[in-house]
């Protein structure tokens, strides 16, 4: 990509000159001179971005149109995905099946078993204690005592087993409910991802797809950005980027505002070069923003990198081979040249403002 190299911008009043019938004569003058570099670029809305959805499907509904205002989270369009819908419905069914309230009957059955086992254990315990007392009194046989003791141990084991089964079932139901709830939340989130929502407060600048079109995760769906704030995006040649700094003044011309010059400042320098066109992206913000702006308006900018006051300047056309001038006596004088633009040049040494010069 070819970029026009912008030479220093010189701000000066008209140099005094006189003209004879055969040659043009001037005297150097002292004025302010500014050096700048040229950059081309475009206007971008602040926070402008292309919106995507991480899903595949067809555009089912478009809720807004170009130019509509949006807030963060405002729905823009929705796409239809059968798989996501089915997964969400299955997750809802599984959540309903796994709900604790839906499993109360299973828990109540075990609670009844626990109560029965507990009652039997208490009864067998009383009989065992009674039989032990009788044995201590020499009444009854050892066989009867052993039978009572065995019955009590069995009923106690049965009770403890019932409690364990109840606690295990309760933990299982609670786990299944939590798992089903998470799966449902995930399914709903995935289905929610099928709705494109604004990430900024601003405007919808473009809807890139129509209802019924197929889209995927790599398909841009809309362009959004601020409706009030805009930034300049400028491409600066690699040979000039070392001179650019944040805060430098920018003079901006736009085709949409012909004849007007707007002031801006450098706000950001992206630190990586585009290898395709050997340029750096430099951003700027307006000091006083034009009343009406739109994204992608073209612009030309002069980034002011150096300003000198009270320097000696002459028209550049009076330079001979870029380092000599002709006096009115037609003597060739070597000069040291400083800042130059298309029209004027700074003279550092070699002549003064009292020396009359003629055009080579």
mmCIF file of C-alpha atoms in Angstrom:
data_model
loop_
_atom_site.group_PDB
_atom_site.id
_atom_site.type_symbol
_atom_site.label_atom_id
_atom_site.label_comp_id
_atom_site.label_asym_id
_atom_site.label_seq_id
_atom_site.Cartn_x
_atom_site.Cartn_y
_atom_site.Cartn_z
ATOM 1 C CA UNK A 1 0.000 0.000 0.000
ATOM 2 C CA UNK A 2 1.513 3.378 -1.020
ATOM 3 C CA UNK A 3 1.255 6.322 1.319
ATOM 4 C CA UNK A 4 1.931 9.915 0.366
ATOM 5 C CA UNK A 5 4.730 11.205 2.552
ATOM 6 C CA UNK A 6 3.705 14.499 4.114
ATOM 7 C CA UNK A 7 6.396 17.065 4.528
ATOM 8 C CA UNK A 8 6.624 19.731 7.223
ATOM 9 C CA UNK A 9 3.731 22.152 7.436
ATOM 10 C CA UNK A 10 4.822 25.782 7.612
ATOM 11 C CA UNK A 11 2.571 28.469 9.044
ATOM 12 C CA UNK A 12 3.639 31.942 7.846
ATOM 13 C CA UNK A 13 2.329 35.236 6.541
ATOM 14 C CA UNK A 14 3.062 36.261 3.015
ATOM 15 C CA UNK A 15 6.766 36.782 2.389
ATOM 16 C CA UNK A 16 7.630 40.203 1.014
ATOM 17 C CA UNK A 17 8.629 39.996 -2.597
ATOM 18 C CA UNK A 18 8.990 42.224 -5.581
ATOM 19 C CA UNK A 19 8.885 41.485 -9.249
ATOM 20 C CA UNK A 20 10.711 43.075 -12.096
ATOM 21 C CA UNK A 21 9.924 42.523 -15.708
ATOM 22 C CA UNK A 22 12.437 39.666 -15.926
ATOM 23 C CA UNK A 23 12.846 38.028 -12.478
ATOM 24 C CA UNK A 24 11.171 37.511 -9.128
ATOM 25 C CA UNK A 25 12.963 38.778 -6.017
ATOM 26 C CA UNK A 26 12.184 38.110 -2.356
ATOM 27 C CA UNK A 27 13.587 38.729 1.105
ATOM 28 C CA UNK A 28 13.577 35.966 3.736
ATOM 29 C CA UNK A 29 11.279 36.526 6.705
ATOM 30 C CA UNK A 30 11.110 35.226 10.280
ATOM 31 C CA UNK A 31 8.005 33.286 11.177
ATOM 32 C CA UNK A 32 6.734 30.198 13.005
ATOM 33 C CA UNK A 33 7.205 26.903 11.202
ATOM 34 C CA UNK A 34 5.608 23.535 11.971
ATOM 35 C CA UNK A 35 6.785 20.105 10.855
ATOM 36 C CA UNK A 36 4.179 17.409 10.408
ATOM 37 C CA UNK A 37 3.723 13.968 8.921
ATOM 38 C CA UNK A 38 0.883 12.830 6.734
ATOM 39 C CA UNK A 39 -1.562 10.075 7.625
ATOM 40 C CA UNK A 40 -4.699 8.827 5.923
ATOM 41 C CA UNK A 41 -7.493 7.116 7.787
ATOM 42 C CA UNK A 42 -11.142 6.833 8.690
ATOM 43 C CA UNK A 43 -13.587 7.843 11.379
ATOM 44 C CA UNK A 44 -14.705 5.115 13.781
ATOM 45 C CA UNK A 45 -17.415 5.171 16.392
ATOM 46 C CA UNK A 46 -16.026 4.786 19.902
ATOM 47 C CA UNK A 47 -16.286 1.129 20.994
ATOM 48 C CA UNK A 48 -17.340 0.170 17.462
ATOM 49 C CA UNK A 49 -17.354 -3.581 16.940
ATOM 50 C CA UNK A 50 -18.738 -6.382 14.799
ATOM 51 C CA UNK A 51 -21.095 -8.607 16.764
ATOM 52 C CA UNK A 52 -20.971 -12.416 16.545
ATOM 53 C CA UNK A 53 -22.855 -15.321 18.123
ATOM 54 C CA UNK A 54 -21.061 -18.473 19.188
ATOM 55 C CA UNK A 55 -23.711 -20.676 17.576
ATOM 56 C CA UNK A 56 -24.952 -22.070 14.283
ATOM 57 C CA UNK A 57 -28.476 -21.726 12.947
ATOM 58 C CA UNK A 58 -30.820 -19.566 10.904
ATOM 59 C CA UNK A 59 -31.815 -15.999 11.713
ATOM 60 C CA UNK A 60 -35.235 -16.410 13.297
ATOM 61 C CA UNK A 61 -36.094 -12.868 14.364
ATOM 62 C CA UNK A 62 -34.618 -9.371 13.991
ATOM 63 C CA UNK A 63 -35.709 -7.041 16.769
ATOM 64 C CA UNK A 64 -34.051 -3.780 15.668
ATOM 65 C CA UNK A 65 -33.066 -1.902 12.553
ATOM 66 C CA UNK A 66 -30.204 0.360 11.544
ATOM 67 C CA UNK A 67 -30.104 3.587 13.512
ATOM 68 C CA UNK A 68 -31.917 2.256 16.578
ATOM 69 C CA UNK A 69 -30.510 3.091 19.998
ATOM 70 C CA UNK A 70 -29.356 0.271 22.254
ATOM 71 C CA UNK A 71 -28.330 -0.227 25.858
ATOM 72 C CA UNK A 72 -25.988 -2.898 27.173
ATOM 73 C CA UNK A 73 -27.915 -6.171 26.912
ATOM 74 C CA UNK A 74 -30.513 -4.993 24.378
ATOM 75 C CA UNK A 75 -31.550 -7.958 22.142
ATOM 76 C CA UNK A 76 -30.757 -7.364 18.481
ATOM 77 C CA UNK A 77 -31.630 -10.628 16.741
ATOM 78 C CA UNK A 78 -32.190 -14.302 17.493
ATOM 79 C CA UNK A 79 -31.218 -17.442 15.619
ATOM 80 C CA UNK A 80 -32.973 -20.802 15.726
ATOM 81 C CA UNK A 81 -31.109 -23.977 16.625
ATOM 82 C CA UNK A 82 -33.185 -27.166 17.011
ATOM 83 C CA UNK A 83 -30.501 -29.002 18.954
ATOM 84 C CA UNK A 84 -30.239 -26.272 21.567
ATOM 85 C CA UNK A 85 -34.013 -26.192 22.002
ATOM 86 C CA UNK A 86 -34.259 -29.969 22.430
ATOM 87 C CA UNK A 87 -31.369 -30.015 24.898
ATOM 88 C CA UNK A 88 -33.032 -27.313 26.950
ATOM 89 C CA UNK A 89 -36.355 -29.191 27.032
ATOM 90 C CA UNK A 90 -34.613 -32.426 28.051
ATOM 91 C CA UNK A 91 -32.768 -30.558 30.777
ATOM 92 C CA UNK A 92 -36.067 -29.155 32.053
ATOM 93 C CA UNK A 93 -37.581 -32.658 32.176
ATOM 94 C CA UNK A 94 -34.550 -34.048 33.962
ATOM 95 C CA UNK A 95 -34.649 -31.174 36.443
ATOM 96 C CA UNK A 96 -38.315 -31.814 37.173
ATOM 97 C CA UNK A 97 -37.685 -35.560 37.606
ATOM 98 C CA UNK A 98 -34.722 -34.912 39.906
ATOM 99 C CA UNK A 99 -36.462 -32.342 42.083
ATOM 100 C CA UNK A 100 -36.485 -33.179 45.799
ATOM 101 C CA UNK A 101 -40.207 -32.542 46.043
ATOM 102 C CA UNK A 102 -40.804 -35.005 43.216
ATOM 103 C CA UNK A 103 -38.912 -37.663 45.184
ATOM 104 C CA UNK A 104 -40.620 -37.165 48.537
ATOM 105 C CA UNK A 105 -42.558 -40.437 48.216
ATOM 106 C CA UNK A 106 -39.338 -42.419 47.909
ATOM 107 C CA UNK A 107 -37.985 -40.753 51.023
ATOM 108 C CA UNK A 108 -41.241 -41.278 52.908
ATOM 109 C CA UNK A 109 -41.181 -44.998 52.115
ATOM 110 C CA UNK A 110 -37.756 -45.259 53.692
ATOM 111 C CA UNK A 111 -38.861 -43.150 56.647
ATOM 112 C CA UNK A 112 -41.676 -45.666 57.270
ATOM 113 C CA UNK A 113 -39.170 -48.520 57.074
ATOM 114 C CA UNK A 114 -36.924 -46.698 59.533
ATOM 115 C CA UNK A 115 -39.772 -46.245 62.008
ATOM 116 C CA UNK A 116 -40.796 -49.906 61.714
ATOM 117 C CA UNK A 117 -37.211 -51.058 62.140
ATOM 118 C CA UNK A 118 -36.748 -48.744 65.084
ATOM 119 C CA UNK A 119 -39.899 -49.968 66.813
ATOM 120 C CA UNK A 120 -38.865 -53.574 66.274
ATOM 121 C CA UNK A 121 -35.375 -52.818 67.582
ATOM 122 C CA UNK A 122 -36.778 -51.164 70.716
ATOM 123 C CA UNK A 123 -39.152 -54.066 71.301
ATOM 124 C CA UNK A 124 -36.433 -56.671 70.778
ATOM 125 C CA UNK A 125 -34.181 -54.685 73.075
ATOM 126 C CA UNK A 126 -36.764 -54.769 75.859
ATOM 127 C CA UNK A 127 -37.299 -58.497 75.406
ATOM 128 C CA UNK A 128 -33.555 -59.113 75.435
ATOM 129 C CA UNK A 129 -33.092 -57.083 78.638
ATOM 130 C CA UNK A 130 -35.996 -58.911 80.258
ATOM 131 C CA UNK A 131 -34.607 -62.285 79.269
ATOM 132 C CA UNK A 132 -31.189 -61.318 80.664
ATOM 133 C CA UNK A 133 -32.749 -60.434 84.017
ATOM 134 C CA UNK A 134 -34.566 -63.755 84.099
ATOM 135 C CA UNK A 135 -31.326 -65.519 83.317
ATOM 136 C CA UNK A 136 -29.607 -63.671 86.131
ATOM 137 C CA UNK A 137 -32.378 -64.973 88.414
ATOM 138 C CA UNK A 138 -31.862 -68.494 87.131
ATOM 139 C CA UNK A 139 -35.103 -68.489 85.201
ATOM 140 C CA UNK A 140 -35.215 -69.592 81.587
ATOM 141 C CA UNK A 141 -32.721 -71.374 79.422
ATOM 142 C CA UNK A 142 -29.569 -70.114 77.762
ATOM 143 C CA UNK A 143 -31.119 -70.889 74.376
ATOM 144 C CA UNK A 144 -34.000 -68.482 74.989
ATOM 145 C CA UNK A 145 -31.541 -65.760 76.042
ATOM 146 C CA UNK A 146 -29.398 -66.272 72.947
ATOM 147 C CA UNK A 147 -32.473 -66.126 70.714
ATOM 148 C CA UNK A 148 -33.563 -62.809 72.283
ATOM 149 C CA UNK A 149 -30.047 -61.418 71.944
ATOM 150 C CA UNK A 150 -29.804 -62.488 68.303
ATOM 151 C CA UNK A 151 -33.226 -61.000 67.529
ATOM 152 C CA UNK A 152 -32.170 -57.684 69.079
ATOM 153 C CA UNK A 153 -28.894 -57.596 67.115
ATOM 154 C CA UNK A 154 -30.708 -58.368 63.862
ATOM 155 C CA UNK A 155 -33.323 -55.675 64.442
ATOM 156 C CA UNK A 156 -30.621 -53.135 65.351
ATOM 157 C CA UNK A 157 -28.717 -53.985 62.171
ATOM 158 C CA UNK A 158 -31.930 -53.663 60.172
ATOM 159 C CA UNK A 159 -32.595 -50.246 61.718
ATOM 160 C CA UNK A 160 -29.083 -48.971 61.017
ATOM 161 C CA UNK A 161 -29.293 -50.278 57.450
ATOM 162 C CA UNK A 162 -32.602 -48.448 56.942
ATOM 163 C CA UNK A 163 -31.061 -45.195 58.192
ATOM 164 C CA UNK A 164 -28.072 -45.618 55.873
ATOM 165 C CA UNK A 165 -30.338 -46.320 52.901
ATOM 166 C CA UNK A 166 -32.392 -43.219 53.710
ATOM 167 C CA UNK A 167 -29.328 -40.959 54.002
ATOM 168 C CA UNK A 168 -27.826 -42.398 50.828
ATOM 169 C CA UNK A 169 -31.044 -41.856 48.886
ATOM 170 C CA UNK A 170 -31.347 -38.313 50.217
ATOM 171 C CA UNK A 171 -27.773 -37.481 49.167
ATOM 172 C CA UNK A 172 -28.397 -39.040 45.756
ATOM 173 C CA UNK A 173 -31.576 -37.014 45.252
ATOM 174 C CA UNK A 174 -29.881 -33.786 46.357
ATOM 175 C CA UNK A 175 -26.921 -34.463 44.062
ATOM 176 C CA UNK A 176 -29.194 -35.274 41.123
ATOM 177 C CA UNK A 177 -31.193 -32.117 41.747
ATOM 178 C CA UNK A 178 -28.079 -29.933 41.833
ATOM 179 C CA UNK A 179 -26.671 -31.646 38.754
ATOM 180 C CA UNK A 180 -29.951 -31.315 36.866
ATOM 181 C CA UNK A 181 -30.199 -27.646 37.877
ATOM 182 C CA UNK A 182 -26.698 -26.951 36.582
ATOM 183 C CA UNK A 183 -27.403 -28.796 33.336
ATOM 184 C CA UNK A 184 -30.597 -26.801 32.915
ATOM 185 C CA UNK A 185 -28.750 -23.554 33.581
ATOM 186 C CA UNK A 186 -26.135 -24.525 30.991
ATOM 187 C CA UNK A 187 -28.810 -25.455 28.442
ATOM 188 C CA UNK A 188 -30.631 -22.188 29.022
ATOM 189 C CA UNK A 189 -27.378 -20.260 28.736
ATOM 190 C CA UNK A 190 -26.589 -21.999 25.460
ATOM 191 C CA UNK A 191 -30.062 -21.224 24.200
ATOM 192 C CA UNK A 192 -29.658 -17.653 25.422
ATOM 193 C CA UNK A 193 -26.481 -17.487 23.331
ATOM 194 C CA UNK A 194 -28.783 -17.744 20.339
ATOM 195 C CA UNK A 195 -29.906 -14.176 21.072
ATOM 196 C CA UNK A 196 -27.464 -11.465 19.994
ATOM 197 C CA UNK A 197 -27.311 -8.699 22.605
ATOM 198 C CA UNK A 198 -25.584 -5.336 22.549
ATOM 199 C CA UNK A 199 -22.351 -4.979 24.494
ATOM 200 C CA UNK A 200 -22.383 -1.165 24.402
ATOM 201 C CA UNK A 201 -24.668 1.803 24.832
ATOM 202 C CA UNK A 202 -25.026 3.433 21.450
ATOM 203 C CA UNK A 203 -26.451 2.729 18.000
ATOM 204 C CA UNK A 204 -26.991 -0.159 15.636
ATOM 205 C CA UNK A 205 -25.054 0.966 12.578
ATOM 206 C CA UNK A 206 -25.698 -2.089 10.431
ATOM 207 C CA UNK A 207 -27.610 -5.382 10.480
ATOM 208 C CA UNK A 208 -25.519 -7.681 8.296
ATOM 209 C CA UNK A 209 -27.940 -10.607 7.910
ATOM 210 C CA UNK A 210 -31.584 -11.030 6.997
ATOM 211 C CA UNK A 211 -34.274 -13.235 8.462
ATOM 212 C CA UNK A 212 -33.917 -16.836 7.316
ATOM 213 C CA UNK A 213 -30.202 -16.644 6.491
ATOM 214 C CA UNK A 214 -27.881 -19.343 7.802
ATOM 215 C CA UNK A 215 -25.124 -18.142 10.142
ATOM 216 C CA UNK A 216 -22.321 -19.636 12.217
ATOM 217 C CA UNK A 217 -19.806 -18.533 14.835
ATOM 218 C CA UNK A 218 -17.592 -16.874 12.188
ATOM 219 C CA UNK A 219 -20.431 -14.834 10.678
ATOM 220 C CA UNK A 220 -20.577 -11.118 11.631
ATOM 221 C CA UNK A 221 -24.192 -10.244 12.369
ATOM 222 C CA UNK A 222 -24.230 -6.536 13.187
ATOM 223 C CA UNK A 223 -22.064 -3.449 13.670
ATOM 224 C CA UNK A 224 -22.582 -1.401 16.814
ATOM 225 C CA UNK A 225 -20.877 1.504 18.547
ATOM 226 C CA UNK A 226 -21.301 4.788 20.334
ATOM 227 C CA UNK A 227 -23.682 7.248 18.742
ATOM 228 C CA UNK A 228 -22.027 10.323 20.215
ATOM 229 C CA UNK A 229 -18.278 9.762 20.483
ATOM 230 C CA UNK A 230 -15.956 9.089 17.559
ATOM 231 C CA UNK A 231 -12.243 8.418 17.116
ATOM 232 C CA UNK A 232 -9.786 8.835 14.270
ATOM 233 C CA UNK A 233 -7.949 5.777 12.995
ATOM 234 C CA UNK A 234 -4.897 6.761 10.971
ATOM 235 C CA UNK A 235 -2.255 4.720 9.151
ATOM 236 C CA UNK A 236 1.262 6.072 9.683
ATOM 237 C CA UNK A 237 4.205 4.889 7.597
ATOM 238 C CA UNK A 238 6.901 2.925 9.437
ATOM 239 C CA UNK A 239 9.468 5.605 8.505
ATOM 240 C CA UNK A 240 7.493 8.230 10.434
ATOM 241 C CA UNK A 241 6.142 6.287 13.416
ATOM 242 C CA UNK A 242 9.185 6.995 15.628
ATOM 243 C CA UNK A 243 8.259 10.694 15.559
ATOM 244 C CA UNK A 244 4.675 10.186 16.723
ATOM 245 C CA UNK A 245 3.800 10.572 20.404
ATOM 246 C CA UNK A 246 0.614 10.624 22.443
ATOM 247 C CA UNK A 247 -0.781 14.111 22.923
ATOM 248 C CA UNK A 248 0.541 15.529 19.647
ATOM 249 C CA UNK A 249 -1.749 17.894 17.778
ATOM 250 C CA UNK A 250 -3.489 16.681 14.606
ATOM 251 C CA UNK A 251 -4.996 18.801 11.831
ATOM 252 C CA UNK A 252 -7.817 16.882 10.161
ATOM 253 C CA UNK A 253 -9.454 17.321 6.744
ATOM 254 C CA UNK A 254 -12.518 15.343 5.639
ATOM 255 C CA UNK A 255 -14.295 15.181 2.297
ATOM 256 C CA UNK A 256 -17.604 15.508 4.135
ATOM 257 C CA UNK A 257 -16.444 18.871 5.555
ATOM 258 C CA UNK A 258 -14.574 20.350 2.622
ATOM 259 C CA UNK A 259 -12.683 23.525 3.369
ATOM 260 C CA UNK A 260 -12.757 22.962 7.127
ATOM 261 C CA UNK A 261 -9.864 21.902 9.333
ATOM 262 C CA UNK A 262 -10.531 20.203 12.673
ATOM 263 C CA UNK A 263 -8.127 19.859 15.555
ATOM 264 C CA UNK A 264 -7.500 16.533 17.298
ATOM 265 C CA UNK A 265 -4.826 14.924 19.470
ATOM 266 C CA UNK A 266 -3.052 11.569 19.317
ATOM 267 C CA UNK A 267 -4.659 9.289 21.924
ATOM 268 C CA UNK A 268 -3.182 5.858 21.164
ATOM 269 C CA UNK A 269 -0.362 4.274 19.165
ATOM 270 C CA UNK A 270 -0.859 0.589 18.437
ATOM 271 C CA UNK A 271 2.607 -0.898 18.938
ATOM 272 C CA UNK A 272 2.633 -3.523 16.175
ATOM 273 C CA UNK A 273 3.212 -2.877 12.487
ATOM 274 C CA UNK A 274 0.930 -4.226 9.796
ATOM 275 C CA UNK A 275 3.424 -6.198 7.712
ATOM 276 C CA UNK A 276 1.226 -6.069 4.621
ATOM 277 C CA UNK A 277 1.367 -2.297 4.160
ATOM 278 C CA UNK A 278 4.214 -1.371 6.546
ATOM 279 C CA UNK A 279 2.066 0.980 8.598
ATOM 280 C CA UNK A 280 1.090 1.527 12.218
ATOM 281 C CA UNK A 281 -2.432 2.258 13.434
ATOM 282 C CA UNK A 282 -2.577 5.545 15.343
ATOM 283 C CA UNK A 283 -5.758 6.740 17.047
ATOM 284 C CA UNK A 284 -6.838 10.274 17.839
ATOM 285 C CA UNK A 285 -9.724 12.151 19.425
ATOM 286 C CA UNK A 286 -11.252 15.461 18.378
ATOM 287 C CA UNK A 287 -10.688 18.557 20.490
ATOM 288 C CA UNK A 288 -14.018 19.869 19.207
ATOM 289 C CA UNK A 289 -15.946 17.153 17.419
ATOM 290 C CA UNK A 290 -17.934 18.028 14.258
ATOM 291 C CA UNK A 291 -21.675 18.116 14.824
ATOM 292 C CA UNK A 292 -22.434 15.202 12.492
ATOM 293 C CA UNK A 293 -20.177 12.187 12.030
ATOM 294 C CA UNK A 294 -20.588 8.641 10.756
ATOM 295 C CA UNK A 295 -18.337 5.584 10.904
ATOM 296 C CA UNK A 296 -16.014 4.970 7.941
ATOM 297 C CA UNK A 297 -15.824 8.602 6.796
ATOM 298 C CA UNK A 298 -12.439 9.116 5.138
ATOM 299 C CA UNK A 299 -9.952 11.657 6.439
ATOM 300 C CA UNK A 300 -6.505 13.070 5.838
ATOM 301 C CA UNK A 301 -4.447 14.173 8.804
ATOM 302 C CA UNK A 302 -1.273 16.112 9.493
ATOM 303 C CA UNK A 303 0.282 15.093 12.809
ATOM 304 C CA UNK A 304 2.291 18.042 14.135
ATOM 305 C CA UNK A 305 5.581 16.667 15.410
ATOM 306 C CA UNK A 306 7.661 19.848 15.728
ATOM 307 C CA UNK A 307 7.017 23.590 16.017
ATOM 308 C CA UNK A 308 9.667 26.313 15.742
ATOM 309 C CA UNK A 309 9.136 30.018 16.380
ATOM 310 C CA UNK A 310 10.958 32.936 14.807
ATOM 311 C CA UNK A 311 12.866 31.009 12.151
ATOM 312 C CA UNK A 312 14.077 32.227 8.778
ATOM 313 C CA UNK A 313 12.003 30.940 5.855
ATOM 314 C CA UNK A 314 12.002 31.311 2.073
ATOM 315 C CA UNK A 315 9.818 29.865 -0.679
ATOM 316 C CA UNK A 316 11.092 26.403 -1.527
ATOM 317 C CA UNK A 317 11.099 27.269 -5.205
ATOM 318 C CA UNK A 318 14.026 29.603 -4.452
ATOM 319 C CA UNK A 319 16.244 26.665 -3.439
ATOM 320 C CA UNK A 320 18.785 25.435 -5.960
ATOM 321 C CA UNK A 321 19.580 21.718 -5.660
ATOM 322 C CA UNK A 322 18.014 21.777 -2.183
ATOM 323 C CA UNK A 323 21.052 23.475 -0.575
ATOM 324 C CA UNK A 324 21.878 26.656 -2.557
ATOM 325 C CA UNK A 325 20.223 30.019 -3.275
ATOM 326 C CA UNK A 326 20.859 32.819 -5.792
ATOM 327 C CA UNK A 327 21.415 36.335 -4.521
ATOM 328 C CA UNK A 328 20.083 39.320 -6.440
ATOM 329 C CA UNK A 329 23.638 39.682 -7.741
ATOM 330 C CA UNK A 330 23.295 36.160 -9.095
ATOM 331 C CA UNK A 331 25.877 34.743 -6.692
ATOM 332 C CA UNK A 332 25.356 31.108 -5.661
ATOM 333 C CA UNK A 333 25.282 30.801 -1.871
ATOM 334 C CA UNK A 334 25.309 27.557 0.095
ATOM 335 C CA UNK A 335 22.707 27.424 2.874
ATOM 336 C CA UNK A 336 21.830 24.988 5.650
ATOM 337 C CA UNK A 337 18.206 23.974 5.280
ATOM 338 C CA UNK A 338 15.969 22.851 8.138
ATOM 339 C CA UNK A 339 12.268 22.075 7.982
ATOM 340 C CA UNK A 340 10.700 21.981 4.517
ATOM 341 C CA UNK A 341 7.265 21.471 3.053
ATOM 342 C CA UNK A 342 5.926 21.675 -0.480
ATOM 343 C CA UNK A 343 6.104 25.470 -0.528
ATOM 344 C CA UNK A 344 8.520 26.801 2.096
ATOM 345 C CA UNK A 345 11.880 25.936 3.639
ATOM 346 C CA UNK A 346 13.595 26.908 6.881
ATOM 347 C CA UNK A 347 17.066 28.408 6.469
ATOM 348 C CA UNK A 348 19.333 27.674 9.430
ATOM 349 C CA UNK A 349 22.473 29.431 8.171
ATOM 350 C CA UNK A 350 24.077 30.951 5.076
ATOM 351 C CA UNK A 351 21.861 34.034 4.566
ATOM 352 C CA UNK A 352 19.859 36.520 6.603
ATOM 353 C CA UNK A 353 16.626 38.422 6.153
ATOM 354 C CA UNK A 354 18.404 41.383 4.565
ATOM 355 C CA UNK A 355 19.660 39.402 1.580
ATOM 356 C CA UNK A 356 17.610 39.705 -1.573
ATOM 357 C CA UNK A 357 17.150 36.443 -3.458
ATOM 358 C CA UNK A 358 16.060 35.641 -6.984
ATOM 359 C CA UNK A 359 14.410 32.525 -8.301
ATOM 360 C CA UNK A 360 16.853 30.061 -9.928
#
